[in-house]
PDB file of N, CA and C in Angstrom:
ATOM      1  N   UNK A   8     117.434  98.823 115.210  1.00  0.00           N
ATOM      2  CA  UNK A   8     117.509  99.280 113.843  1.00  0.00           C
ATOM      3  C   UNK A   8     116.282  98.789 113.077  1.00  0.00           C
ATOM      4  N   UNK A   9     115.706  99.667 112.296  1.00  0.00           N
ATOM      5  CA  UNK A   9     114.548  99.313 111.487  1.00  0.00           C
ATOM      6  C   UNK A   9     114.979  98.805 110.125  1.00  0.00           C
ATOM      7  N   UNK A  10     114.197  97.895 109.571  1.00  0.00           N
ATOM      8  CA  UNK A  10     114.485  97.328 108.257  1.00  0.00           C
ATOM      9  C   UNK A  10     113.246  97.412 107.378  1.00  0.00           C
ATOM     10  N   UNK A  11     113.457  97.714 106.115  1.00  0.00           N
ATOM     11  CA  UNK A  11     112.386  97.651 105.116  1.00  0.00           C
ATOM     12  C   UNK A  11     112.632  96.359 104.360  1.00  0.00           C
ATOM     13  N   UNK A  12     111.700  95.428 104.478  1.00  0.00           N
ATOM     14  CA  UNK A  12     111.903  94.109 103.881  1.00  0.00           C
ATOM     15  C   UNK A  12     110.627  93.600 103.253  1.00  0.00           C
ATOM     16  N   UNK A  13     110.748  92.502 102.515  1.00  0.00           N
ATOM     17  CA  UNK A  13     109.578  91.874 101.905  1.00  0.00           C
ATOM     18  C   UNK A  13     109.109  90.746 102.798  1.00  0.00           C
ATOM     19  N   UNK A  14     107.813  90.673 102.952  1.00  0.00           N
ATOM     20  CA  UNK A  14     107.185  89.630 103.764  1.00  0.00           C
ATOM     21  C   UNK A  14     106.304  88.804 102.846  1.00  0.00           C
ATOM     22  N   UNK A  15     106.543  87.507 102.787  1.00  0.00           N
ATOM     23  CA  UNK A  15     105.779  86.639 101.893  1.00  0.00           C
ATOM     24  C   UNK A  15     104.412  86.353 102.497  1.00  0.00           C
ATOM     25  N   UNK A  16     103.359  86.569 101.687  1.00  0.00           N
ATOM     26  CA  UNK A  16     102.011  86.302 102.161  1.00  0.00           C
ATOM     27  C   UNK A  16     101.268  85.337 101.252  1.00  0.00           C
ATOM     28  N   UNK A  17     101.853  84.953 100.149  1.00  0.00           N
ATOM     29  CA  UNK A  17     101.175  84.074  99.209  1.00  0.00           C
ATOM     30  C   UNK A  17     101.138  82.638  99.698  1.00  0.00           C
ATOM     31  N   UNK A  18     100.286  81.855  99.076  1.00  0.00           N
ATOM     32  CA  UNK A  18     100.184  80.446  99.442  1.00  0.00           C
ATOM     33  C   UNK A  18     101.310  79.653  98.775  1.00  0.00           C
ATOM     34  N   UNK A  19     101.315  78.360  98.988  1.00  0.00           N
ATOM     35  CA  UNK A  19     102.364  77.493  98.466  1.00  0.00           C
ATOM     36  C   UNK A  19     102.435  77.583  96.942  1.00  0.00           C
ATOM     37  N   UNK A  20     103.630  77.846  96.422  1.00  0.00           N
ATOM     38  CA  UNK A  20     103.922  77.967  94.993  1.00  0.00           C
ATOM     39  C   UNK A  20     103.195  79.128  94.310  1.00  0.00           C
ATOM     40  N   UNK A  21     102.672  80.074  95.098  1.00  0.00           N
ATOM     41  CA  UNK A  21     102.031  81.271  94.557  1.00  0.00           C
ATOM     42  C   UNK A  21     102.513  82.485  95.342  1.00  0.00           C
ATOM     43  N   UNK A  22     103.760  82.900  95.112  1.00  0.00           N
ATOM     44  CA  UNK A  22     104.321  83.970  95.942  1.00  0.00           C
ATOM     45  C   UNK A  22     103.632  85.315  95.743  1.00  0.00           C
ATOM     46  N   UNK A  23     103.485  86.025  96.819  1.00  0.00           N
ATOM     47  CA  UNK A  23     102.975  87.392  96.852  1.00  0.00           C
ATOM     48  C   UNK A  23     103.654  88.043  98.040  1.00  0.00           C
ATOM     49  N   UNK A  24     104.195  89.232  97.852  1.00  0.00           N
ATOM     50  CA  UNK A  24     104.992  89.848  98.901  1.00  0.00           C
ATOM     51  C   UNK A  24     104.431  91.198  99.294  1.00  0.00           C
ATOM     52  N   UNK A  25     104.522  91.504 100.588  1.00  0.00           N
ATOM     53  CA  UNK A  25     104.238  92.843 101.090  1.00  0.00           C
ATOM     54  C   UNK A  25     105.564  93.483 101.463  1.00  0.00           C
ATOM     55  N   UNK A  26     105.709  94.749 101.168  1.00  0.00           N
ATOM     56  CA  UNK A  26     106.895  95.499 101.577  1.00  0.00           C
ATOM     57  C   UNK A  26     106.534  96.154 102.896  1.00  0.00           C
ATOM     58  N   UNK A  27     107.269  95.800 103.951  1.00  0.00           N
ATOM     59  CA  UNK A  27     106.925  96.260 105.295  1.00  0.00           C
ATOM     60  C   UNK A  27     108.141  96.862 105.997  1.00  0.00           C
ATOM     61  N   UNK A  28     107.861  97.658 107.023  1.00  0.00           N
ATOM     62  CA  UNK A  28     108.890  98.155 107.932  1.00  0.00           C
ATOM     63  C   UNK A  28     108.776  97.331 109.206  1.00  0.00           C
ATOM     64  N   UNK A  29     109.903  96.776 109.627  1.00  0.00           N
ATOM     65  CA  UNK A  29     109.883  95.984 110.855  1.00  0.00           C
ATOM     66  C   UNK A  29     111.187  96.199 111.614  1.00  0.00           C
ATOM     67  N   UNK A  30     111.210  95.735 112.835  1.00  0.00           N
ATOM     68  CA  UNK A  30     112.429  95.790 113.624  1.00  0.00           C
ATOM     69  C   UNK A  30     113.444  94.845 112.979  1.00  0.00           C
ATOM     70  N   UNK A  31     114.684  95.257 112.894  1.00  0.00           N
ATOM     71  CA  UNK A  31     115.714  94.491 112.195  1.00  0.00           C
ATOM     72  C   UNK A  31     115.945  93.107 112.755  1.00  0.00           C
ATOM     73  N   UNK A  32     115.749  92.933 114.051  1.00  0.00           N
ATOM     74  CA  UNK A  32     116.029  91.646 114.674  1.00  0.00           C
ATOM     75  C   UNK A  32     114.825  90.722 114.731  1.00  0.00           C
ATOM     76  N   UNK A  33     113.662  91.177 114.282  1.00  0.00           N
ATOM     77  CA  UNK A  33     112.477  90.321 114.305  1.00  0.00           C
ATOM     78  C   UNK A  33     112.524  89.332 113.141  1.00  0.00           C
ATOM     79  N   UNK A  34     111.708  88.305 113.227  1.00  0.00           N
ATOM     80  CA  UNK A  34     111.639  87.302 112.170  1.00  0.00           C
ATOM     81  C   UNK A  34     111.120  87.930 110.880  1.00  0.00           C
ATOM     82  N   UNK A  35     111.471  87.317 109.755  1.00  0.00           N
ATOM     83  CA  UNK A  35     110.993  87.836 108.467  1.00  0.00           C
ATOM     84  C   UNK A  35     109.473  87.826 108.391  1.00  0.00           C
ATOM     85  N   UNK A  36     108.870  86.806 108.924  1.00  0.00           N
ATOM     86  CA  UNK A  36     107.419  86.680 108.860  1.00  0.00           C
ATOM     87  C   UNK A  36     106.770  87.095 110.174  1.00  0.00           C
ATOM     88  N   UNK A  37     107.498  87.807 111.018  1.00  0.00           N
ATOM     89  CA  UNK A  37     106.990  88.215 112.322  1.00  0.00           C
ATOM     90  C   UNK A  37     106.243  89.534 112.272  1.00  0.00           C
ATOM     91  N   UNK A  38     106.274  90.235 113.401  1.00  0.00           N
ATOM     92  CA  UNK A  38     105.552  91.501 113.515  1.00  0.00           C
ATOM     93  C   UNK A  38     106.165  92.562 112.616  1.00  0.00           C
ATOM     94  N   UNK A  39     105.341  93.522 112.231  1.00  0.00           N
ATOM     95  CA  UNK A  39     105.827  94.632 111.434  1.00  0.00           C
ATOM     96  C   UNK A  39     105.167  95.914 111.924  1.00  0.00           C
ATOM     97  N   UNK A  40     105.753  97.050 111.540  1.00  0.00           N
ATOM     98  CA  UNK A  40     105.260  98.346 111.981  1.00  0.00           C
ATOM     99  C   UNK A  40     104.253  98.913 110.996  1.00  0.00           C
ATOM    100  N   UNK A  41     104.582  98.847 109.700  1.00  0.00           N
ATOM    101  CA  UNK A  41     103.713  99.444 108.686  1.00  0.00           C
ATOM    102  C   UNK A  41     103.892  98.715 107.354  1.00  0.00           C
ATOM    103  N   UNK A  42     102.812  98.561 106.614  1.00  0.00           N
ATOM    104  CA  UNK A  42     102.860  98.018 105.260  1.00  0.00           C
ATOM    105  C   UNK A  42     103.057  99.185 104.297  1.00  0.00           C
ATOM    106  N   UNK A  43     104.102  99.107 103.478  1.00  0.00           N
ATOM    107  CA  UNK A  43     104.420 100.188 102.551  1.00  0.00           C
ATOM    108  C   UNK A  43     103.952  99.914 101.132  1.00  0.00           C
ATOM    109  N   UNK A  44     103.638  98.679 100.824  1.00  0.00           N
ATOM    110  CA  UNK A  44     103.180  98.342  99.484  1.00  0.00           C
ATOM    111  C   UNK A  44     103.199  96.842  99.277  1.00  0.00           C
ATOM    112  N   UNK A  45     103.108  96.435  98.002  1.00  0.00           N
ATOM    113  CA  UNK A  45     103.140  95.008  97.691  1.00  0.00           C
ATOM    114  C   UNK A  45     103.842  94.763  96.365  1.00  0.00           C
ATOM    115  N   UNK A  46     104.202  93.490  96.140  1.00  0.00           N
ATOM    116  CA  UNK A  46     104.880  93.056  94.930  1.00  0.00           C
ATOM    117  C   UNK A  46     104.300  91.706  94.531  1.00  0.00           C
ATOM    118  N   UNK A  47     103.784  91.623  93.308  1.00  0.00           N
ATOM    119  CA  UNK A  47     103.227  90.378  92.795  1.00  0.00           C
ATOM    120  C   UNK A  47     104.060  89.930  91.605  1.00  0.00           C
ATOM    121  N   UNK A  48     104.983  88.957  91.803  1.00  0.00           N
ATOM    122  CA  UNK A  48     105.846  88.524  90.703  1.00  0.00           C
ATOM    123  C   UNK A  48     105.176  87.585  89.717  1.00  0.00           C
ATOM    124  N   UNK A  49     103.961  87.118  90.003  1.00  0.00           N
ATOM    125  CA  UNK A  49     103.308  86.124  89.142  1.00  0.00           C
ATOM    126  C   UNK A  49     102.628  86.720  87.920  1.00  0.00           C
ATOM    127  N   UNK A  50     102.395  88.005  87.911  1.00  0.00           N
ATOM    128  CA  UNK A  50     101.758  88.620  86.755  1.00  0.00           C
ATOM    129  C   UNK A  50     102.818  89.035  85.741  1.00  0.00           C
ATOM    130  N   UNK A  51     102.403  89.215  84.498  1.00  0.00           N
ATOM    131  CA  UNK A  51     103.301  89.690  83.447  1.00  0.00           C
ATOM    132  C   UNK A  51     102.789  90.999  82.911  1.00  0.00           C
ATOM    133  N   UNK A  52     103.452  92.114  83.096  1.00  0.00           N
ATOM    134  CA  UNK A  52     104.654  92.309  83.902  1.00  0.00           C
ATOM    135  C   UNK A  52     104.325  92.278  85.383  1.00  0.00           C
ATOM    136  N   UNK A  53     105.354  92.112  86.192  1.00  0.00           N
ATOM    137  CA  UNK A  53     105.168  92.050  87.643  1.00  0.00           C
ATOM    138  C   UNK A  53     104.556  93.353  88.148  1.00  0.00           C
ATOM    139  N   UNK A  54     103.647  93.240  89.113  1.00  0.00           N
ATOM    140  CA  UNK A  54     102.966  94.413  89.663  1.00  0.00           C
ATOM    141  C   UNK A  54     103.679  94.848  90.935  1.00  0.00           C
ATOM    142  N   UNK A  55     104.052  96.128  90.977  1.00  0.00           N
ATOM    143  CA  UNK A  55     104.700  96.699  92.153  1.00  0.00           C
ATOM    144  C   UNK A  55     103.929  97.952  92.532  1.00  0.00           C
ATOM    145  N   UNK A  56     103.380  97.974  93.734  1.00  0.00           N
ATOM    146  CA  UNK A  56     102.675  99.143  94.272  1.00  0.00           C
ATOM    147  C   UNK A  56     103.349  99.512  95.575  1.00  0.00           C
ATOM    148  N   UNK A  57     104.037 100.655  95.590  1.00  0.00           N
ATOM    149  CA  UNK A  57     104.739 101.073  96.796  1.00  0.00           C
ATOM    150  C   UNK A  57     104.479 102.550  97.038  1.00  0.00           C
ATOM    151  N   UNK A  58     104.230 102.901  98.281  1.00  0.00           N
ATOM    152  CA  UNK A  58     104.009 104.287  98.669  1.00  0.00           C
ATOM    153  C   UNK A  58     105.373 104.971  98.798  1.00  0.00           C
ATOM    154  N   UNK A  59     105.735 105.766  97.781  1.00  0.00           N
ATOM    155  CA  UNK A  59     107.055 106.379  97.713  1.00  0.00           C
ATOM    156  C   UNK A  59     107.297 107.360  98.861  1.00  0.00           C
ATOM    157  N   UNK A  60     106.274 108.082  99.260  1.00  0.00           N
ATOM    158  CA  UNK A  60     106.448 109.053 100.343  1.00  0.00           C
ATOM    159  C   UNK A  60     106.791 108.365 101.655  1.00  0.00           C
ATOM    160  N   UNK A  61     106.125 107.241 101.927  1.00  0.00           N
ATOM    161  CA  UNK A  61     106.390 106.525 103.181  1.00  0.00           C
ATOM    162  C   UNK A  61     107.770 105.859 103.153  1.00  0.00           C
ATOM    163  N   UNK A  62     108.191 105.356 101.978  1.00  0.00           N
ATOM    164  CA  UNK A  62     109.541 104.795 101.855  1.00  0.00           C
ATOM    165  C   UNK A  62     110.561 105.878 102.188  1.00  0.00           C
ATOM    166  N   UNK A  63     110.386 107.071 101.599  1.00  0.00           N
ATOM    167  CA  UNK A  63     111.311 108.183 101.846  1.00  0.00           C
ATOM    168  C   UNK A  63     111.303 108.563 103.326  1.00  0.00           C
ATOM    169  N   UNK A  64     110.117 108.573 103.926  1.00  0.00           N
ATOM    170  CA  UNK A  64     109.999 108.914 105.356  1.00  0.00           C
ATOM    171  C   UNK A  64     110.795 107.941 106.217  1.00  0.00           C
ATOM    172  N   UNK A  65     110.629 106.649 105.984  1.00  0.00           N
ATOM    173  CA  UNK A  65     111.293 105.652 106.821  1.00  0.00           C
ATOM    174  C   UNK A  65     112.797 105.633 106.583  1.00  0.00           C
ATOM    175  N   UNK A  66     113.239 105.825 105.342  1.00  0.00           N
ATOM    176  CA  UNK A  66     114.677 105.872 105.070  1.00  0.00           C
ATOM    177  C   UNK A  66     115.295 107.087 105.747  1.00  0.00           C
ATOM    178  N   UNK A  67     114.568 108.208 105.707  1.00  0.00           N
ATOM    179  CA  UNK A  67     115.051 109.424 106.363  1.00  0.00           C
ATOM    180  C   UNK A  67     115.170 109.225 107.874  1.00  0.00           C
ATOM    181  N   UNK A  68     114.302 108.400 108.435  1.00  0.00           N
ATOM    182  CA  UNK A  68     114.325 108.136 109.875  1.00  0.00           C
ATOM    183  C   UNK A  68     115.230 106.969 110.268  1.00  0.00           C
ATOM    184  N   UNK A  69     116.040 106.476 109.322  1.00  0.00           N
ATOM    185  CA  UNK A  69     117.053 105.484 109.667  1.00  0.00           C
ATOM    186  C   UNK A  69     116.763 104.050 109.296  1.00  0.00           C
ATOM    187  N   UNK A  70     115.642 103.757 108.644  1.00  0.00           N
ATOM    188  CA  UNK A  70     115.361 102.379 108.240  1.00  0.00           C
ATOM    189  C   UNK A  70     116.231 102.025 107.045  1.00  0.00           C
ATOM    190  N   UNK A  71     116.728 100.812 107.024  1.00  0.00           N
ATOM    191  CA  UNK A  71     117.569 100.361 105.927  1.00  0.00           C
ATOM    192  C   UNK A  71     116.811  99.347 105.078  1.00  0.00           C
ATOM    193  N   UNK A  72     116.734  99.562 103.763  1.00  0.00           N
ATOM    194  CA  UNK A  72     116.087  98.574 102.900  1.00  0.00           C
ATOM    195  C   UNK A  72     116.958  97.334 102.745  1.00  0.00           C
ATOM    196  N   UNK A  73     116.338  96.173 102.694  1.00  0.00           N
ATOM    197  CA  UNK A  73     117.083  94.939 102.463  1.00  0.00           C
ATOM    198  C   UNK A  73     117.578  94.927 101.023  1.00  0.00           C
ATOM    199  N   UNK A  74     118.449  93.994 100.708  1.00  0.00           N
ATOM    200  CA  UNK A  74     118.989  93.910  99.358  1.00  0.00           C
ATOM    201  C   UNK A  74     117.884  93.672  98.327  1.00  0.00           C
ATOM    202  N   UNK A  75     116.940  92.808  98.653  1.00  0.00           N
ATOM    203  CA  UNK A  75     115.862  92.507  97.710  1.00  0.00           C
ATOM    204  C   UNK A  75     114.941  93.712  97.505  1.00  0.00           C
ATOM    205  N   UNK A  76     114.670  94.461  98.560  1.00  0.00           N
ATOM    206  CA  UNK A  76     113.833  95.665  98.430  1.00  0.00           C
ATOM    207  C   UNK A  76     114.580  96.732  97.642  1.00  0.00           C
ATOM    208  N   UNK A  77     115.867  96.886  97.889  1.00  0.00           N
ATOM    209  CA  UNK A  77     116.659  97.867  97.154  1.00  0.00           C
ATOM    210  C   UNK A  77     116.648  97.538  95.654  1.00  0.00           C
ATOM    211  N   UNK A  78     116.824  96.274  95.310  1.00  0.00           N
ATOM    212  CA  UNK A  78     116.777  95.847  93.916  1.00  0.00           C
ATOM    213  C   UNK A  78     115.395  96.091  93.318  1.00  0.00           C
ATOM    214  N   UNK A  79     114.362  95.794  94.069  1.00  0.00           N
ATOM    215  CA  UNK A  79     112.989  96.004  93.611  1.00  0.00           C
ATOM    216  C   UNK A  79     112.734  97.479  93.335  1.00  0.00           C
ATOM    217  N   UNK A  80     113.161  98.345  94.225  1.00  0.00           N
ATOM    218  CA  UNK A  80     112.952  99.779  94.048  1.00  0.00           C
ATOM    219  C   UNK A  80     113.739 100.319  92.858  1.00  0.00           C
ATOM    220  N   UNK A  81     114.976  99.879  92.695  1.00  0.00           N
ATOM    221  CA  UNK A  81     115.776 100.345  91.567  1.00  0.00           C
ATOM    222  C   UNK A  81     115.195  99.873  90.237  1.00  0.00           C
ATOM    223  N   UNK A  82     114.652  98.668  90.219  1.00  0.00           N
ATOM    224  CA  UNK A  82     114.123  98.121  88.981  1.00  0.00           C
ATOM    225  C   UNK A  82     112.775  98.683  88.580  1.00  0.00           C
ATOM    226  N   UNK A  83     111.964  99.079  89.545  1.00  0.00           N
ATOM    227  CA  UNK A  83     110.595  99.484  89.246  1.00  0.00           C
ATOM    228  C   UNK A  83     110.294 100.940  89.539  1.00  0.00           C
ATOM    229  N   UNK A  84     111.118 101.589  90.329  1.00  0.00           N
ATOM    230  CA  UNK A  84     110.883 102.995  90.667  1.00  0.00           C
ATOM    231  C   UNK A  84     112.121 103.810  90.319  1.00  0.00           C
ATOM    232  N   UNK A  85     112.511 103.814  89.059  1.00  0.00           N
ATOM    233  CA  UNK A  85     113.765 104.444  88.654  1.00  0.00           C
ATOM    234  C   UNK A  85     113.750 105.954  88.833  1.00  0.00           C
ATOM    235  N   UNK A  86     112.588 106.594  88.828  1.00  0.00           N
ATOM    236  CA  UNK A  86     112.527 108.043  88.990  1.00  0.00           C
ATOM    237  C   UNK A  86     113.002 108.471  90.372  1.00  0.00           C
ATOM    238  N   UNK A  87     112.782 107.642  91.382  1.00  0.00           N
ATOM    239  CA  UNK A  87     113.132 107.985  92.758  1.00  0.00           C
ATOM    240  C   UNK A  87     114.435 107.326  93.183  1.00  0.00           C
ATOM    241  N   UNK A  88     115.376 107.240  92.283  1.00  0.00           N
ATOM    242  CA  UNK A  88     116.643 106.577  92.575  1.00  0.00           C
ATOM    243  C   UNK A  88     117.386 107.247  93.738  1.00  0.00           C
ATOM    244  N   UNK A  89     117.220 108.553  93.895  1.00  0.00           N
ATOM    245  CA  UNK A  89     117.894 109.259  94.984  1.00  0.00           C
ATOM    246  C   UNK A  89     117.417 108.771  96.348  1.00  0.00           C
ATOM    247  N   UNK A  90     116.166 108.371  96.445  1.00  0.00           N
ATOM    248  CA  UNK A  90     115.627 107.862  97.705  1.00  0.00           C
ATOM    249  C   UNK A  90     116.313 106.555  98.083  1.00  0.00           C
ATOM    250  N   UNK A  91     116.516 105.666  97.103  1.00  0.00           N
ATOM    251  CA  UNK A  91     117.091 104.361  97.373  1.00  0.00           C
ATOM    252  C   UNK A  91     118.578 104.463  97.657  1.00  0.00           C
ATOM    253  N   UNK A  92     119.297 105.314  96.916  1.00  0.00           N
ATOM    254  CA  UNK A  92     120.748 105.407  97.052  1.00  0.00           C
ATOM    255  C   UNK A  92     121.180 106.266  98.239  1.00  0.00           C
ATOM    256  N   UNK A  93     120.260 106.987  98.851  1.00  0.00           N
ATOM    257  CA  UNK A  93     120.619 107.856  99.970  1.00  0.00           C
ATOM    258  C   UNK A  93     121.045 107.000 101.159  1.00  0.00           C
ATOM    259  N   UNK A  94     122.208 107.299 101.738  1.00  0.00           N
ATOM    260  CA  UNK A  94     122.651 106.512 102.903  1.00  0.00           C
ATOM    261  C   UNK A  94     121.801 106.825 104.114  1.00  0.00           C
ATOM    262  N   UNK A  95     121.580 105.820 104.907  1.00  0.00           N
ATOM    263  CA  UNK A  95     120.802 105.994 106.128  1.00  0.00           C
ATOM    264  C   UNK A  95     121.655 106.733 107.150  1.00  0.00           C
ATOM    265  N   UNK A  96     121.015 107.545 107.959  1.00  0.00           N
ATOM    266  CA  UNK A  96     121.740 108.304 108.964  1.00  0.00           C
ATOM    267  C   UNK A  96     122.273 107.362 110.039  1.00  0.00           C
ATOM    268  N   UNK A  97     123.553 107.507 110.426  1.00  0.00           N
ATOM    269  CA  UNK A  97     124.106 106.615 111.457  1.00  0.00           C
ATOM    270  C   UNK A  97     123.500 106.907 112.809  1.00  0.00           C
ATOM    271  N   UNK A  98     123.297 105.863 113.566  1.00  0.00           N
ATOM    272  CA  UNK A  98     122.708 106.003 114.903  1.00  0.00           C
ATOM    273  C   UNK A  98     123.720 105.700 115.958  1.00  0.00           C
TER     274      UNK A  98
END
């Protein structure tokens, strides 16, 4: 099963996250398939850059967003709410 999750890349006490697609059973900081965007919580307002087309592609192909990614998408990409709320196809 594929997962869309956040991968921390920032240094100590300076968080910066990449939104990536990875195998569900791999480590959070392990290998990934594709980088879909990034999230910088240290700026005001927080900067979120995510490729909406690729998110839709991976969700359509069965990837499940983690709880934190789902919250991030709902909070910052409200226009594409249908993409986030769409259930993943059962495998």
